[in-house]
Structure formats: C-alpha cells, structure tokens
C-alpha cells in the first residue's frame, strides 16, 4: 500500500472517487475508480 500512496494515478483517482460518491456524480467516481485501480495495480 505504501507504493500506491506514491503513485500519481492513485493519488488523483482517490479524491475523485471520494468526491464523486459524496455528491453522487458518476462522472467523477467512475474515472476516479478507474484511476485508483490503475494506480494500485501498477508496480
């Protein structure tokens, strides 16, 4: 998990995911989820 916190894709995707869920905007949480998952899976 510490590597994910240094990955820019994860760091951009996580706030988008949280904000998208908070205001119920699929235009934010769907790309946010995609970026966060890409950031987690990237080695």
PDB file of N, CA and C in Angstrom:
ATOM      1  N   UNK A   1       0.821  -1.200   0.000  1.00  0.00           N
ATOM      2  CA  UNK A   1       0.000   0.000   0.000  1.00  0.00           C
ATOM      3  C   UNK A   1       0.860   1.257   0.000  1.00  0.00           C
ATOM      4  N   UNK A   2       2.044   1.182   0.573  1.00  0.00           N
ATOM      5  CA  UNK A   2       2.890   2.379   0.615  1.00  0.00           C
ATOM      6  C   UNK A   2       3.342   2.791  -0.781  1.00  0.00           C
ATOM      7  N   UNK A   3       3.515   1.802  -1.683  1.00  0.00           N
ATOM      8  CA  UNK A   3       3.859   2.150  -3.064  1.00  0.00           C
ATOM      9  C   UNK A   3       2.690   2.832  -3.759  1.00  0.00           C
ATOM     10  N   UNK A   4       1.479   2.428  -3.435  1.00  0.00           N
ATOM     11  CA  UNK A   4       0.296   3.040  -4.047  1.00  0.00           C
ATOM     12  C   UNK A   4       0.167   4.498  -3.642  1.00  0.00           C
ATOM     13  N   UNK A   5       0.554   4.825  -2.426  1.00  0.00           N
ATOM     14  CA  UNK A   5       0.443   6.205  -1.962  1.00  0.00           C
ATOM     15  C   UNK A   5       1.446   7.126  -2.644  1.00  0.00           C
ATOM     16  N   UNK A   6       2.458   6.559  -3.281  1.00  0.00           N
ATOM     17  CA  UNK A   6       3.418   7.364  -4.032  1.00  0.00           C
ATOM     18  C   UNK A   6       3.098   7.394  -5.521  1.00  0.00           C
ATOM     19  N   UNK A   7       2.075   6.673  -5.942  1.00  0.00           N
ATOM     20  CA  UNK A   7       1.715   6.601  -7.355  1.00  0.00           C
ATOM     21  C   UNK A   7       0.763   7.740  -7.715  1.00  0.00           C
ATOM     22  N   UNK A   8       1.107   8.559  -8.720  1.00  0.00           N
ATOM     23  CA  UNK A   8       0.254   9.700  -9.075  1.00  0.00           C
ATOM     24  C   UNK A   8      -1.149   9.303  -9.541  1.00  0.00           C
ATOM     25  N   UNK A   9      -1.272   8.164 -10.228  1.00  0.00           N
ATOM     26  CA  UNK A   9      -2.604   7.736 -10.676  1.00  0.00           C
ATOM     27  C   UNK A   9      -3.517   7.481  -9.484  1.00  0.00           C
ATOM     28  N   UNK A  10      -2.994   6.827  -8.467  1.00  0.00           N
ATOM     29  CA  UNK A  10      -3.782   6.542  -7.273  1.00  0.00           C
ATOM     30  C   UNK A  10      -4.121   7.826  -6.527  1.00  0.00           C
ATOM     31  N   UNK A  11      -3.152   8.733  -6.436  1.00  0.00           N
ATOM     32  CA  UNK A  11      -3.364   9.982  -5.698  1.00  0.00           C
ATOM     33  C   UNK A  11      -4.363  10.901  -6.385  1.00  0.00           C
ATOM     34  N   UNK A  12      -4.501  10.804  -7.694  1.00  0.00           N
ATOM     35  CA  UNK A  12      -5.513  11.592  -8.403  1.00  0.00           C
ATOM     36  C   UNK A  12      -6.870  10.882  -8.341  1.00  0.00           C
ATOM     37  N   UNK A  13      -6.859   9.564  -8.462  1.00  0.00           N
ATOM     38  CA  UNK A  13      -8.104   8.804  -8.504  1.00  0.00           C
ATOM     39  C   UNK A  13      -8.847   8.739  -7.190  1.00  0.00           C
ATOM     40  N   UNK A  14      -8.124   8.667  -6.080  1.00  0.00           N
ATOM     41  CA  UNK A  14      -8.770   8.530  -4.777  1.00  0.00           C
ATOM     42  C   UNK A  14      -9.644   9.732  -4.413  1.00  0.00           C
ATOM     43  N   UNK A  15      -9.152  10.977  -4.519  1.00  0.00           N
ATOM     44  CA  UNK A  15     -10.033  12.114  -4.209  1.00  0.00           C
ATOM     45  C   UNK A  15     -11.217  12.230  -5.171  1.00  0.00           C
ATOM     46  N   UNK A  16     -10.987  11.879  -6.454  1.00  0.00           N
ATOM     47  CA  UNK A  16     -12.101  11.905  -7.408  1.00  0.00           C
ATOM     48  C   UNK A  16     -13.171  10.906  -7.003  1.00  0.00           C
ATOM     49  N   UNK A  17     -12.740   9.729  -6.566  1.00  0.00           N
ATOM     50  CA  UNK A  17     -13.671   8.689  -6.131  1.00  0.00           C
ATOM     51  C   UNK A  17     -14.469   9.146  -4.918  1.00  0.00           C
ATOM     52  N   UNK A  18     -13.799   9.710  -3.936  1.00  0.00           N
ATOM     53  CA  UNK A  18     -14.463  10.159  -2.708  1.00  0.00           C
ATOM     54  C   UNK A  18     -15.439  11.299  -3.004  1.00  0.00           C
ATOM     55  N   UNK A  19     -15.002  12.290  -3.762  1.00  0.00           N
ATOM     56  CA  UNK A  19     -15.876  13.425  -4.087  1.00  0.00           C
ATOM     57  C   UNK A  19     -17.050  12.982  -4.950  1.00  0.00           C
ATOM     58  N   UNK A  20     -16.811  12.079  -5.869  1.00  0.00           N
ATOM     59  CA  UNK A  20     -17.887  11.578  -6.719  1.00  0.00           C
ATOM     60  C   UNK A  20     -18.960  10.863  -5.927  1.00  0.00           C
ATOM     61  N   UNK A  21     -18.558  10.063  -4.931  1.00  0.00           N
ATOM     62  CA  UNK A  21     -19.543   9.405  -4.078  1.00  0.00           C
ATOM     63  C   UNK A  21     -20.261  10.410  -3.185  1.00  0.00           C
ATOM     64  N   UNK A  22     -19.537  11.417  -2.706  1.00  0.00           N
ATOM     65  CA  UNK A  22     -20.120  12.391  -1.780  1.00  0.00           C
ATOM     66  C   UNK A  22     -21.227  13.208  -2.439  1.00  0.00           C
ATOM     67  N   UNK A  23     -21.041  13.571  -3.698  1.00  0.00           N
ATOM     68  CA  UNK A  23     -22.062  14.380  -4.377  1.00  0.00           C
ATOM     69  C   UNK A  23     -22.856  13.562  -5.390  1.00  0.00           C
ATOM     70  N   UNK A  24     -22.681  12.249  -5.373  1.00  0.00           N
ATOM     71  CA  UNK A  24     -23.411  11.324  -6.247  1.00  0.00           C
ATOM     72  C   UNK A  24     -23.258  11.694  -7.715  1.00  0.00           C
ATOM     73  N   UNK A  25     -22.013  11.929  -8.127  1.00  0.00           N
ATOM     74  CA  UNK A  25     -21.727  12.280  -9.516  1.00  0.00           C
ATOM     75  C   UNK A  25     -20.942  11.144 -10.180  1.00  0.00           C
ATOM     76  N   UNK A  26     -21.622  10.344 -11.003  1.00  0.00           N
ATOM     77  CA  UNK A  26     -20.915   9.239 -11.650  1.00  0.00           C
ATOM     78  C   UNK A  26     -19.799   9.708 -12.581  1.00  0.00           C
ATOM     79  N   UNK A  27     -19.888  10.945 -13.053  1.00  0.00           N
ATOM     80  CA  UNK A  27     -18.827  11.489 -13.898  1.00  0.00           C
ATOM     81  C   UNK A  27     -17.519  11.670 -13.158  1.00  0.00           C
ATOM     82  N   UNK A  28     -17.569  11.693 -11.842  1.00  0.00           N
ATOM     83  CA  UNK A  28     -16.349  11.804 -11.036  1.00  0.00           C
ATOM     84  C   UNK A  28     -15.906  10.461 -10.472  1.00  0.00           C
ATOM     85  N   UNK A  29     -16.856   9.673  -9.937  1.00  0.00           N
ATOM     86  CA  UNK A  29     -16.404   8.464  -9.246  1.00  0.00           C
ATOM     87  C   UNK A  29     -16.015   7.337 -10.190  1.00  0.00           C
ATOM     88  N   UNK A  30     -16.594   7.295 -11.394  1.00  0.00           N
ATOM     89  CA  UNK A  30     -16.211   6.226 -12.327  1.00  0.00           C
ATOM     90  C   UNK A  30     -14.765   6.407 -12.811  1.00  0.00           C
ATOM     91  N   UNK A  31     -14.391   7.600 -13.324  1.00  0.00           N
ATOM     92  CA  UNK A  31     -12.977   7.761 -13.685  1.00  0.00           C
ATOM     93  C   UNK A  31     -12.055   7.713 -12.465  1.00  0.00           C
ATOM     94  N   UNK A  32     -12.550   8.185 -11.322  1.00  0.00           N
ATOM     95  CA  UNK A  32     -11.745   8.114 -10.105  1.00  0.00           C
ATOM     96  C   UNK A  32     -11.451   6.681  -9.709  1.00  0.00           C
ATOM     97  N   UNK A  33     -12.455   5.819  -9.833  1.00  0.00           N
ATOM     98  CA  UNK A  33     -12.258   4.412  -9.513  1.00  0.00           C
ATOM     99  C   UNK A  33     -11.281   3.781 -10.504  1.00  0.00           C
ATOM    100  N   UNK A  34     -11.416   4.123 -11.779  1.00  0.00           N
ATOM    101  CA  UNK A  34     -10.507   3.572 -12.787  1.00  0.00           C
ATOM    102  C   UNK A  34      -9.064   3.999 -12.516  1.00  0.00           C
ATOM    103  N   UNK A  35      -8.862   5.271 -12.202  1.00  0.00           N
ATOM    104  CA  UNK A  35      -7.506   5.752 -11.929  1.00  0.00           C
ATOM    105  C   UNK A  35      -6.930   5.132 -10.660  1.00  0.00           C
ATOM    106  N   UNK A  36      -7.754   5.007  -9.622  1.00  0.00           N
ATOM    107  CA  UNK A  36      -7.280   4.416  -8.370  1.00  0.00           C
ATOM    108  C   UNK A  36      -6.902   2.948  -8.571  1.00  0.00           C
ATOM    109  N   UNK A  37      -7.702   2.213  -9.328  1.00  0.00           N
ATOM    110  CA  UNK A  37      -7.399   0.798  -9.579  1.00  0.00           C
ATOM    111  C   UNK A  37      -6.134   0.664 -10.424  1.00  0.00           C
ATOM    112  N   UNK A  38      -5.990   1.525 -11.430  1.00  0.00           N
ATOM    113  CA  UNK A  38      -4.762   1.503 -12.236  1.00  0.00           C
ATOM    114  C   UNK A  38      -3.550   1.836 -11.378  1.00  0.00           C
ATOM    115  N   UNK A  39      -3.712   2.780 -10.482  1.00  0.00           N
ATOM    116  CA  UNK A  39      -2.617   3.140  -9.589  1.00  0.00           C
ATOM    117  C   UNK A  39      -2.250   2.026  -8.633  1.00  0.00           C
ATOM    118  N   UNK A  40      -3.252   1.280  -8.171  1.00  0.00           N
ATOM    119  CA  UNK A  40      -2.973   0.162  -7.266  1.00  0.00           C
ATOM    120  C   UNK A  40      -2.315  -1.003  -7.995  1.00  0.00           C
ATOM    121  N   UNK A  41      -2.746  -1.255  -9.237  1.00  0.00           N
ATOM    122  CA  UNK A  41      -2.236  -2.421  -9.952  1.00  0.00           C
ATOM    123  C   UNK A  41      -0.876  -2.175 -10.591  1.00  0.00           C
ATOM    124  N   UNK A  42      -0.509  -0.917 -10.774  1.00  0.00           N
ATOM    125  CA  UNK A  42       0.782  -0.605 -11.396  1.00  0.00           C
ATOM    126  C   UNK A  42       1.908  -0.877 -10.405  1.00  0.00           C
ATOM    127  N   UNK A  43       2.930  -1.573 -10.881  1.00  0.00           N
ATOM    128  CA  UNK A  43       4.019  -1.947  -9.968  1.00  0.00           C
ATOM    129  C   UNK A  43       5.165  -0.989 -10.057  1.00  0.00           C
TER     130      UNK A  43
END
